[in-house]
Short mmCIF file of C-alpha atoms in Angstrom, two decimals:
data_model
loop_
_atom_site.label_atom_id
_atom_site.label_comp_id
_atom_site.label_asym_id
_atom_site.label_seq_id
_atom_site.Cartn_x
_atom_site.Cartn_y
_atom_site.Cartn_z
CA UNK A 28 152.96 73.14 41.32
CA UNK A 29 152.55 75.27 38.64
CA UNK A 30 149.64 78.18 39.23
CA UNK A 31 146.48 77.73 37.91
CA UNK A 32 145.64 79.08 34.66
CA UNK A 33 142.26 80.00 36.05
CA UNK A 34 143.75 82.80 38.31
CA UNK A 35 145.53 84.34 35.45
CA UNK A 36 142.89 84.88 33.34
CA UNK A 37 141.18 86.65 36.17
CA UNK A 38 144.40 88.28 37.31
CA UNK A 39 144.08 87.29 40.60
CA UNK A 40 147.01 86.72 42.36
CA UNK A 41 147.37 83.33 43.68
CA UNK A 42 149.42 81.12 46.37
CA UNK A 43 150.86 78.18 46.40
CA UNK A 44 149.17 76.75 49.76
CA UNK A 45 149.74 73.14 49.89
CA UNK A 46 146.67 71.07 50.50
CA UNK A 47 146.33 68.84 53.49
CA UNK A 48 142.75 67.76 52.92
CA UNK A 49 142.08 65.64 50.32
CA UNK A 50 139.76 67.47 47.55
CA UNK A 51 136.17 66.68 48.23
CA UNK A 52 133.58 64.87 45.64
CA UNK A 53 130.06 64.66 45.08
CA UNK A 54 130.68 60.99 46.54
CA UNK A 55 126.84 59.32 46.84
CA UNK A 56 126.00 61.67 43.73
CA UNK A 57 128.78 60.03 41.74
CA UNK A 58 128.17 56.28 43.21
CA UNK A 59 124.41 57.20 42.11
CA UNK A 60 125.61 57.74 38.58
CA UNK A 61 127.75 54.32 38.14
CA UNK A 62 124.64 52.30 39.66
CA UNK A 63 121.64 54.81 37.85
CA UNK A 64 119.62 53.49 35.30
CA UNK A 65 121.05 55.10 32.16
CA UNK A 66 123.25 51.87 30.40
CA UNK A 67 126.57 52.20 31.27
CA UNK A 68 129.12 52.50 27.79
CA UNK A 69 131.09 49.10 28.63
CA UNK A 70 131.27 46.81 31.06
CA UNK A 71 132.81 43.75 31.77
CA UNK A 72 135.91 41.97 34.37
CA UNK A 73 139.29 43.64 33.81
CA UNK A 74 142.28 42.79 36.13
CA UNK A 75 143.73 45.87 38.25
CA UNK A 76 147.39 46.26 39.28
CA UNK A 77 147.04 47.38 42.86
CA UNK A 78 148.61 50.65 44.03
CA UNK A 79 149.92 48.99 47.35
CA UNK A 80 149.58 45.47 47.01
CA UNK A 81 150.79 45.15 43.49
CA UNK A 82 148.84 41.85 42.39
CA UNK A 83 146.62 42.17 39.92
CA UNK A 84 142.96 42.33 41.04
CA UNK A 85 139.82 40.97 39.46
CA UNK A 86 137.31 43.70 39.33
CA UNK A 87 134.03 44.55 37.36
CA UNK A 88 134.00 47.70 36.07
CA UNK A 89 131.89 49.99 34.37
CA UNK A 90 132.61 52.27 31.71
CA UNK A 91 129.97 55.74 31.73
CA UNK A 92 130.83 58.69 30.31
CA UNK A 93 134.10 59.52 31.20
CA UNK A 94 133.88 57.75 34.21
CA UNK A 95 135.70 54.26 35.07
CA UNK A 96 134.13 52.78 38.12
CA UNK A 97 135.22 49.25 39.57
CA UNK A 98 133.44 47.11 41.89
CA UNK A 99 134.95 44.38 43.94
CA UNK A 100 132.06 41.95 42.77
CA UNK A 101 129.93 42.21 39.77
CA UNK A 102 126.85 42.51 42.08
CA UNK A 103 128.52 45.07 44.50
CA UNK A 104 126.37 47.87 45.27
CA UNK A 105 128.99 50.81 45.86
CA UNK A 106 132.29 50.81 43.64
CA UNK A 107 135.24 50.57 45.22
CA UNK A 108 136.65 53.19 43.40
CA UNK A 109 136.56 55.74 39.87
CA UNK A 110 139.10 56.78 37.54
CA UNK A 111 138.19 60.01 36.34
CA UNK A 112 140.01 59.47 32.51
CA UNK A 113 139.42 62.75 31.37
CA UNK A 114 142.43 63.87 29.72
CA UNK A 115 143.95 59.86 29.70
CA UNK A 116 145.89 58.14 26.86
CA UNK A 117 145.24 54.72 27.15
CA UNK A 118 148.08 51.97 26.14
CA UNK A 119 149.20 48.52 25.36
CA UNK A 120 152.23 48.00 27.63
CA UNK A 121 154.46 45.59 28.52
CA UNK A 122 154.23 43.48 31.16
CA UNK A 123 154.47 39.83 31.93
CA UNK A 124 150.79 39.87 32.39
CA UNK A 125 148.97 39.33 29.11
CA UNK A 126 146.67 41.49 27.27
CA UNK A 127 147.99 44.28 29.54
CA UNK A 128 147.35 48.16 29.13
CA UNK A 129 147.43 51.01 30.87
CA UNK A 130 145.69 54.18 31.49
CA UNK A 131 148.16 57.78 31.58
CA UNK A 132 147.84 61.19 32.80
CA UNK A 133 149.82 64.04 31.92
CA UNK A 134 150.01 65.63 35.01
CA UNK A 135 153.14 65.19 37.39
CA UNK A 136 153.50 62.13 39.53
CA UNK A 137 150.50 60.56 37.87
CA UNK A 138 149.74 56.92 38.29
CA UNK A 139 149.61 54.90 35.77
CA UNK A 140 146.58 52.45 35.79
CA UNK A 141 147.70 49.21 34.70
CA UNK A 142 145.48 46.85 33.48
CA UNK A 143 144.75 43.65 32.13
CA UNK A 144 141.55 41.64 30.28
CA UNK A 145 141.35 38.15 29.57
CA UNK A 146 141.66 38.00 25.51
CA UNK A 147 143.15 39.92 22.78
CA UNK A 148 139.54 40.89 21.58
CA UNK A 149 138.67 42.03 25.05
CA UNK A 150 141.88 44.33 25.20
CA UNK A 151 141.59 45.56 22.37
CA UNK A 152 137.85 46.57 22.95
CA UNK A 153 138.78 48.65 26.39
CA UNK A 154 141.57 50.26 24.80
CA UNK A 155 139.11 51.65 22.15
CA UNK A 156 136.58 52.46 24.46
CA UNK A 157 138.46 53.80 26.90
CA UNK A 158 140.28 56.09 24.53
CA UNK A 159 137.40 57.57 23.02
CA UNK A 160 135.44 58.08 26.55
CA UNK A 161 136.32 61.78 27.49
CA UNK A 162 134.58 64.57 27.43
CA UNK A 163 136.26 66.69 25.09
CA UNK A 164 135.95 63.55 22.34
CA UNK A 165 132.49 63.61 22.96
CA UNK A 166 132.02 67.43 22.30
CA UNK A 167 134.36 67.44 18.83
CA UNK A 168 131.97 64.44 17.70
CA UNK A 169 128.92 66.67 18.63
CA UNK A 170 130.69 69.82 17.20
CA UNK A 171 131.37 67.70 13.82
CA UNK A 172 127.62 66.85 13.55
CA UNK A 173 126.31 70.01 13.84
CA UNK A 174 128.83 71.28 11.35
CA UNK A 175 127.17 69.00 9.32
CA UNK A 176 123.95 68.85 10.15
CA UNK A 177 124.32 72.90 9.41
CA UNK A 178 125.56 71.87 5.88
CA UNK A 179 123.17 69.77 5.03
CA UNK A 180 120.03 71.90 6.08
CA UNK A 181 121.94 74.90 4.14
CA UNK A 182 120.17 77.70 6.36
CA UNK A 183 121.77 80.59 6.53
CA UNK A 184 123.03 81.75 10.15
CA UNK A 185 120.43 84.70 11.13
CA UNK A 186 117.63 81.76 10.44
CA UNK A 187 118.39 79.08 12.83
CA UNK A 188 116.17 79.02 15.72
CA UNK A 189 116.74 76.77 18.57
CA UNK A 190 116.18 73.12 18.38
CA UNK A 191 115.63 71.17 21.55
CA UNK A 192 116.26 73.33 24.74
CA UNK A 193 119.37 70.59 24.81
CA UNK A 194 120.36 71.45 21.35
CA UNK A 195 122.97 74.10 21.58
CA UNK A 196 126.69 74.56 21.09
CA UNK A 197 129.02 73.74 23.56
CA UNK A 198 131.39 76.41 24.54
CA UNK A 199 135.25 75.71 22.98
CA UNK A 200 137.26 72.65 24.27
CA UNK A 201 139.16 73.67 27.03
CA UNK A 202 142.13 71.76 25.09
CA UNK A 203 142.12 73.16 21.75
CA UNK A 204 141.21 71.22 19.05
CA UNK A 205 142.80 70.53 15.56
CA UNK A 206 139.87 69.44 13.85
CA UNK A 207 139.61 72.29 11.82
CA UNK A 208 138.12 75.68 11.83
CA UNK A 209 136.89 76.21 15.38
CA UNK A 210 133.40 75.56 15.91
CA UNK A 211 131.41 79.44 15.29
CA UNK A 212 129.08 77.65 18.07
CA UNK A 213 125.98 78.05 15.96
CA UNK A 214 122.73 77.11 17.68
CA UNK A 215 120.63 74.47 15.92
CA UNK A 216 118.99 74.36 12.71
CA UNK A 217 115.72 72.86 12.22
CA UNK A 218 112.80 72.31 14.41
CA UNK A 219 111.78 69.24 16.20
CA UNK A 220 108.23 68.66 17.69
CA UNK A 221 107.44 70.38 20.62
CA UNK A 222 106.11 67.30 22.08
CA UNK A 223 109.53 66.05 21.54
CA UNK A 224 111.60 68.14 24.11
CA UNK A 225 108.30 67.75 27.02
CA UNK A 226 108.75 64.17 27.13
CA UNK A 227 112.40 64.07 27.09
CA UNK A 228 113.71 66.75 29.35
CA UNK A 229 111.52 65.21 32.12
CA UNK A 230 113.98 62.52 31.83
CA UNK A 231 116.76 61.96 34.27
CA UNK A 232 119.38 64.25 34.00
CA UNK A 233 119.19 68.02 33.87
CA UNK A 234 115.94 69.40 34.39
CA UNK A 235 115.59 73.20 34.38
CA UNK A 236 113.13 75.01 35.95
CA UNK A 237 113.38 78.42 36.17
CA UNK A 238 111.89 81.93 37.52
CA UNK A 239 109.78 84.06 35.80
CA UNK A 240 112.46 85.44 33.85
CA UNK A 241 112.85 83.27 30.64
CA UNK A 242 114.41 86.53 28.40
CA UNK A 243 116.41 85.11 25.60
CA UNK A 244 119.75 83.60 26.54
CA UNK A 245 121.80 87.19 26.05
CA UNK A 246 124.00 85.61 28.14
CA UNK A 247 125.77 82.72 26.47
CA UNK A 248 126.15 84.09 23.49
CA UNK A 249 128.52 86.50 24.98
CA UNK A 250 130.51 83.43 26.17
CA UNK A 251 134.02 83.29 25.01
CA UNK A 252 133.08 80.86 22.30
CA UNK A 253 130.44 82.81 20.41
CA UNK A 254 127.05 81.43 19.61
CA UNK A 255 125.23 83.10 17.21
CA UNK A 256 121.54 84.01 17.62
CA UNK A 257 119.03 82.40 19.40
CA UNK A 258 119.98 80.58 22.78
CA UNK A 259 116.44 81.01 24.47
CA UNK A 260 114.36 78.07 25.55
CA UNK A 261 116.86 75.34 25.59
CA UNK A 262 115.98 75.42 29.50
CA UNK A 263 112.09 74.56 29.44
CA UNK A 264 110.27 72.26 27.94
CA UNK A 265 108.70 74.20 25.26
CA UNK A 266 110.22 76.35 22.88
CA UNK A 267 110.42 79.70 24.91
CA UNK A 268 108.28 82.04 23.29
CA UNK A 269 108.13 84.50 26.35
CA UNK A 270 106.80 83.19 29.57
CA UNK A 271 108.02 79.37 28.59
CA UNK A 272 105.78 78.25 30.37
CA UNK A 273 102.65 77.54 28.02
CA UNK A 274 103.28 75.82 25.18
CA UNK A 275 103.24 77.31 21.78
CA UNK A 276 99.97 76.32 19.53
CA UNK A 277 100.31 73.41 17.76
CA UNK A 278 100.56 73.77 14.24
CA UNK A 279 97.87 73.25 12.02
CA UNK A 280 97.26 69.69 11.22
CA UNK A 281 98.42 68.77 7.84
CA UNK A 282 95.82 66.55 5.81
CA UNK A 283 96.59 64.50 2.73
CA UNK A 284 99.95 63.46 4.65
CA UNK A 285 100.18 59.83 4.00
CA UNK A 286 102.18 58.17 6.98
CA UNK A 287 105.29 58.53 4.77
CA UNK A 288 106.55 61.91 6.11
CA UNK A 289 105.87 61.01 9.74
CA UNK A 290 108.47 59.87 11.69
CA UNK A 291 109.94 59.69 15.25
CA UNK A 292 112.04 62.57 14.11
CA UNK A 293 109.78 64.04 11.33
CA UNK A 294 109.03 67.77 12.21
CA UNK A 295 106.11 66.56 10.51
CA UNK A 296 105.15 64.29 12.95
CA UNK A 297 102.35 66.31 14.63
CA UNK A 298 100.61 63.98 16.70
CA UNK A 299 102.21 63.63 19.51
CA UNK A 300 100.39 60.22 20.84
CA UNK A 301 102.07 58.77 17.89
CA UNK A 302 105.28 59.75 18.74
CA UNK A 303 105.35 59.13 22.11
CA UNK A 304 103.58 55.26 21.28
CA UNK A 305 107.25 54.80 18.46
CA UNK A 306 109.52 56.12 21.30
CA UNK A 307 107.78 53.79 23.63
CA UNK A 308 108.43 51.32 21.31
CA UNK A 309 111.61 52.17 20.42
CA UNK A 310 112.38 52.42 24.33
CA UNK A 311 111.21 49.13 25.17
CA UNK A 312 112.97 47.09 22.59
CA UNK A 313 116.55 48.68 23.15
CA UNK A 314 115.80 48.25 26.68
CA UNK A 315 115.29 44.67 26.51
CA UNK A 316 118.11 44.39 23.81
CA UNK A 317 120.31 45.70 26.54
CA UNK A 318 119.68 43.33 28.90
CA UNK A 319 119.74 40.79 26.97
CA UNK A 320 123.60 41.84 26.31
CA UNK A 321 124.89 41.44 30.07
CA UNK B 11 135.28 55.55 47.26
CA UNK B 12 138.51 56.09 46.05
CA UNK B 13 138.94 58.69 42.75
CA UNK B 14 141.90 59.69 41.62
CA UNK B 15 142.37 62.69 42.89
CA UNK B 16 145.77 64.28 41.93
CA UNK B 17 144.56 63.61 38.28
CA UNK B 18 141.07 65.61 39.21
CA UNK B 19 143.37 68.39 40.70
CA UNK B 20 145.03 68.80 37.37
CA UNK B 21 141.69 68.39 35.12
CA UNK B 22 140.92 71.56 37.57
CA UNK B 23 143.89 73.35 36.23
CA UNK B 24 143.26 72.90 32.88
CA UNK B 25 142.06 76.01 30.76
CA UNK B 26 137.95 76.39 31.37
CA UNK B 27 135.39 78.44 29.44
CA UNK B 28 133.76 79.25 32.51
CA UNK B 29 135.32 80.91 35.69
CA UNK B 30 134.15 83.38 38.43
CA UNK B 31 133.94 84.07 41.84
CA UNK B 32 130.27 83.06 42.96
CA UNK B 33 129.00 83.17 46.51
CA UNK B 34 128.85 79.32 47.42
CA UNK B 35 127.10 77.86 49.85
CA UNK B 36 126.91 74.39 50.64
CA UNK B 37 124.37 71.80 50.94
CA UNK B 38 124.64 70.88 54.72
CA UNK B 39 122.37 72.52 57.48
CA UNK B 40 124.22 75.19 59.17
CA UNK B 41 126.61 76.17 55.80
CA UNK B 42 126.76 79.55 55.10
CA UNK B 43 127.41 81.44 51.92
CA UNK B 44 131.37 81.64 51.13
CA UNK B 45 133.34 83.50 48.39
CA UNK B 46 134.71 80.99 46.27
CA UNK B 47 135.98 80.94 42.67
CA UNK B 48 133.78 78.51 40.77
CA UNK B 49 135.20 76.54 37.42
CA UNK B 50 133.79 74.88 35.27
CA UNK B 51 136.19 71.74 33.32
CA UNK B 52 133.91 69.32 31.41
CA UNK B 53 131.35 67.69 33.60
CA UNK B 54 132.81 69.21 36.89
CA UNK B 55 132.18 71.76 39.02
CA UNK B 56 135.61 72.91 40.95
CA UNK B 57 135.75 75.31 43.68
CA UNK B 58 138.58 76.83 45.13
CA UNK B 59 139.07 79.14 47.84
CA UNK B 60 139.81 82.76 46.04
CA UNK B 61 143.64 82.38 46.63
CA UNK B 62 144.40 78.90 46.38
CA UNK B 63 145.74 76.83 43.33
CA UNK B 64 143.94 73.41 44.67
CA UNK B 65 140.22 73.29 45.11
CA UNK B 66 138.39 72.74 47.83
CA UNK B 67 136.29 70.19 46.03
CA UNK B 68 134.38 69.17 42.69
CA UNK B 69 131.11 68.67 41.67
CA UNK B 70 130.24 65.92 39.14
CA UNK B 71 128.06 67.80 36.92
CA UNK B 72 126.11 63.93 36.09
CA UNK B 73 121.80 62.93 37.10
CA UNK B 74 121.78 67.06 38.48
CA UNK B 75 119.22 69.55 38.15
CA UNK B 76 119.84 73.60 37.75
CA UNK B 77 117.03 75.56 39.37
CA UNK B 78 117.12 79.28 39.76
CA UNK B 79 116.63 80.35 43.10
CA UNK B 80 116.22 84.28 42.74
CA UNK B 81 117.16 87.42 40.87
CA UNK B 82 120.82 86.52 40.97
CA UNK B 83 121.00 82.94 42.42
CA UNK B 84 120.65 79.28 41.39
CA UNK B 85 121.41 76.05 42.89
CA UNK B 86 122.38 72.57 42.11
CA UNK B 87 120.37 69.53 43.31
CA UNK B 88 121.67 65.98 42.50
CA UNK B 89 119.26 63.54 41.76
CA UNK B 90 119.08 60.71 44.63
CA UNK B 91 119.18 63.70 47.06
CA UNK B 92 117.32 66.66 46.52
CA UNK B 93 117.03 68.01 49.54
CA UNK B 94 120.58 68.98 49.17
CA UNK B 95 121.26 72.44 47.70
CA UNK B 96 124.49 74.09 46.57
CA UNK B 97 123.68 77.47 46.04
CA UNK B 98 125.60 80.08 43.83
CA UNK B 99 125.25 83.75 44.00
CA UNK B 100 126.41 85.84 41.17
CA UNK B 101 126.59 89.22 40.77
CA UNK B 102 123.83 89.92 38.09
CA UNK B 103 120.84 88.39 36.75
CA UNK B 104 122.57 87.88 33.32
CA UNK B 105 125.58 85.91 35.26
CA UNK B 106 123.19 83.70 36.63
CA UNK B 107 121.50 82.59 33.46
CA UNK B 108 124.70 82.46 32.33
CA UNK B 109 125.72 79.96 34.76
CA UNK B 110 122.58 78.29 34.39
CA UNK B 111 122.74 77.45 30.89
CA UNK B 112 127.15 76.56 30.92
CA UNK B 113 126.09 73.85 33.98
CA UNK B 114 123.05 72.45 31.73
CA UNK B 115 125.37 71.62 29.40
CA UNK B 116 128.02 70.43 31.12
CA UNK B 117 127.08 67.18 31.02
CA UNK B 118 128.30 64.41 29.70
CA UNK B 119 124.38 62.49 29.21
CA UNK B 120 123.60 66.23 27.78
CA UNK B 121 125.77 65.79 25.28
CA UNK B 122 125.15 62.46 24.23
CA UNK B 123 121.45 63.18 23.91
CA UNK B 124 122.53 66.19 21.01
CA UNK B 125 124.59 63.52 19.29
CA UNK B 126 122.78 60.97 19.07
CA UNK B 127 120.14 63.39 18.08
CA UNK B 128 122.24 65.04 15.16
CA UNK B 129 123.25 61.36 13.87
CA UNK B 130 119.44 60.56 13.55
CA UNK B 131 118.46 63.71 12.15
CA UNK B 132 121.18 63.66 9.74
CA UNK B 133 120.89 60.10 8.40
CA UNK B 134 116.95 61.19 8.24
CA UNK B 135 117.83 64.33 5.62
CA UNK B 136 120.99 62.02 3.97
CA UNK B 137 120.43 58.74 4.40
CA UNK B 138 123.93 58.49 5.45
CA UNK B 139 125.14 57.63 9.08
CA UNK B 140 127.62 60.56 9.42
CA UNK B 141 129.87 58.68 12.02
CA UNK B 142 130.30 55.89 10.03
CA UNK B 143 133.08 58.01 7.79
CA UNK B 144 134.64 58.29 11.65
CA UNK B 145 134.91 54.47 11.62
CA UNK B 146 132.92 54.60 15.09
CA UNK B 147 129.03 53.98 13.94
CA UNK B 148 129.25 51.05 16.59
CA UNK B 149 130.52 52.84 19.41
CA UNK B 150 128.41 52.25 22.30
CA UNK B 151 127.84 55.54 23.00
CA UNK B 152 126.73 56.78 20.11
CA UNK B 153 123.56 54.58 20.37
CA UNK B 154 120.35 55.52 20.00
CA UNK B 155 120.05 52.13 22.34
CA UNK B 156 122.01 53.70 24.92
CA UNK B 157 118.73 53.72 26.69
CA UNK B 158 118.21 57.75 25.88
CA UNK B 159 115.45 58.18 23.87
CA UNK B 160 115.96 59.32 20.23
CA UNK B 161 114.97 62.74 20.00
#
């Protein structure tokens, strides 16, 4: 086993102590994250090749994140297992089964994953979604965007203020990316209604509460993957302006704006009953679109 | 549950923006507060005893919550059991936040909240879906529907 790159960089020395123990997991948190509300990314019956027993195995799975859980029954409560896929390739193979694939590591002694749906379409469908479900694909999309989004609002560096407390750069991919000049990790452009971020950082994941000291984020900016300028206040609710915890005053009310400029994402959108009533909306209809899909 | 693990072990070798030794201490009654080095890979949290190449054990990063505990400290709760603390000491204030804010991010749902935030904003000031150049403008995940509100 090859030493960690994670002790070099801290130039510790390290030892090769093989492991008895089997590495431990956030188990029930994990399980909690397959069966959560959020919508899963794909689901749907996919045959298994067993590790042992080397039939193939009906199982639902669910696709979240970069997370592939199975489940012995579609209406099983606990999975029976996850394939972590960051860092996968996912391929057609060859096998006497049809509509076979297969999910690859890189690392040594890897196992391969093989698979198999029940139609060309539905191969073809996991193959794509699997192969676009890691982590790092979802951070070059998000870098891309924001490259963009950047470009299109044309403001210069030293203006951007922070977005949404979510809204900030990612530090660089752990594998590096070819996607063009690396990401200067610029914090976000334009604003968003503060009533925005309250409603939505209550929401289920990451919450942040924090201690009286709210100073602006000096700290990841001197990450290795620069950001540039303001980092404070992706943490609370309200765009940090000291204490973070009272909200800034609202903006003066704009007259004469016909409903045109307001919009679920219009900065102009000032009332924030209005807002929250479209996102409501909005809410409610994907919600029942979703179920309506399984 | 079975994950597979020798895959997780090498995610946990891969190169990782964030690394340090931390004081850890675990969420059961009775753990105390251990030197550990800490690494951050995507959405998990490894942990490795200071002279080991495997770690101890990960932390999915998923439906958590970041709450700073003191000057220096801040701990991780997970969702369906928040009674459960895994505390971190660092060894300055500005560590901490530091911490703080990689973790935040670390997440997968995080993430997908920004994009599907940047795709809205940017077909609002275009009119253009930028992912649809990418060929993926269906992708599940990059649904507003993906039951996350738009922001």
């Amino acid at each position: 086993m090859k030493k960690g790159d994670g002790g070099k960089r801290l130039g510790l020395t390290r030892h090769f102590r093989p492991r008895i123990a089997t590495m431990k997991l956030n188990e029930r948190s994990v399980v909690h994250y397959a069966t959560c509300d959020s919508p899963p990314d794909k689901t749907g019956f996919l045959f298994k090749k067993g590790e042992r027993n080397t039939a193939y195995h009906r199982r639902w799975f669910i696709l979240k994140g970069n997370l592939l859980f199975y489940f012995e029954e579609r209406e099983s409560r606990e999975p029976i297992g996850v394939i972590v896929l960051e860092g996968c390739t996912v391929e057609l193979c060859e096998s006497a089964e049809e509509y076979a694939f297969a999910i690859k590591f890189d690392c040594a002694k890897a196992r391969v994953y093989k698979m198999a749906a029940d139609s060309q379409a539905a191969m073809e469908s996991w193959v794509k979604a699997l192969s676009r479900a890691s982590f790092e694909y979802m951070r070059l999309v998000v870098r891309e965007l924001e490259k963009q989004l950047d470009e299109v609002q044309g403001r210069p560096k030293s203006a951007r203020k922070p977005l949404l407390p979510a809204l900030t750069a990612c530090s660089k991919p752990a594998a590096s990316s070819t996607t063009g000049p690396p990401s200067s990790g610029q914090s976000l452009a334009s604003t968003a209604p503060h009533a925005n971020s309250v409603t939505w950082n209550q929401a289920e994941d990451m919450q942040l509460t924090t201690g009286p000291a709210r100073e602006n984020g000096v700290a990841w900016n001197k990450a290795p993957c620069m950001s540039n300028g303001c980092a404070e206040g992706f943490s609370v609710p309200w765009e940090g302006k000291g204490d973070g915890f009272r909200p800034p005053p609202l903006p003066p009310r704009r007259r004469g704006g016909s409903g045109s400029l307001e919009s679920p994402v219009s900065p102009e959108t000032e009332c924030f009953s209005k807002l929250h009533d479209w996102y409501g909306m909005e809410v409610a209809k994907v919600r029942t679109e979703w179920l309506q899909n399984q | 549950m079975r994950f597979n693990e020798k895959e997780l072990a090498f995610l946990s070798r891969q190169p990782s923006e964030k690394a340090a030794e931390l004081g850890m201490r675990g969420p059961k009654k009775g753990d105390v507060v251990k030197k550990r080095l800490v690494k951050l890979v995507v959405n998990f949290l490894f942990y490795f005893r200071t002279d080991e190449d495997e770690p101890i054990g990960a932390l999915l990063l998923e439906q958590c919550r970041v709450e700073r505990e003191d000057d220096q400290a801040f701990s991780i709760v997970f969702l369906d059991e928040a009674e459960r603390k895994y505390l971190f000491e660092c060894d300055s204030q500005e560590q901490c936040l530091e911490w703080i804010d990689s973790i935040v991010k670390a997440s997968y749902e995080f993430m997908r909240k920004n994009l599907i935030f940047y795709r809205t904003e940017i077909h609002r000031l275009t009119g253009k879906d930028p992912l649809e150049q990418y060929g993926i403008s269906d992708e599940a995940r990059f649904q507003v529907n993906n039951g996350h509100p738009p922001l």
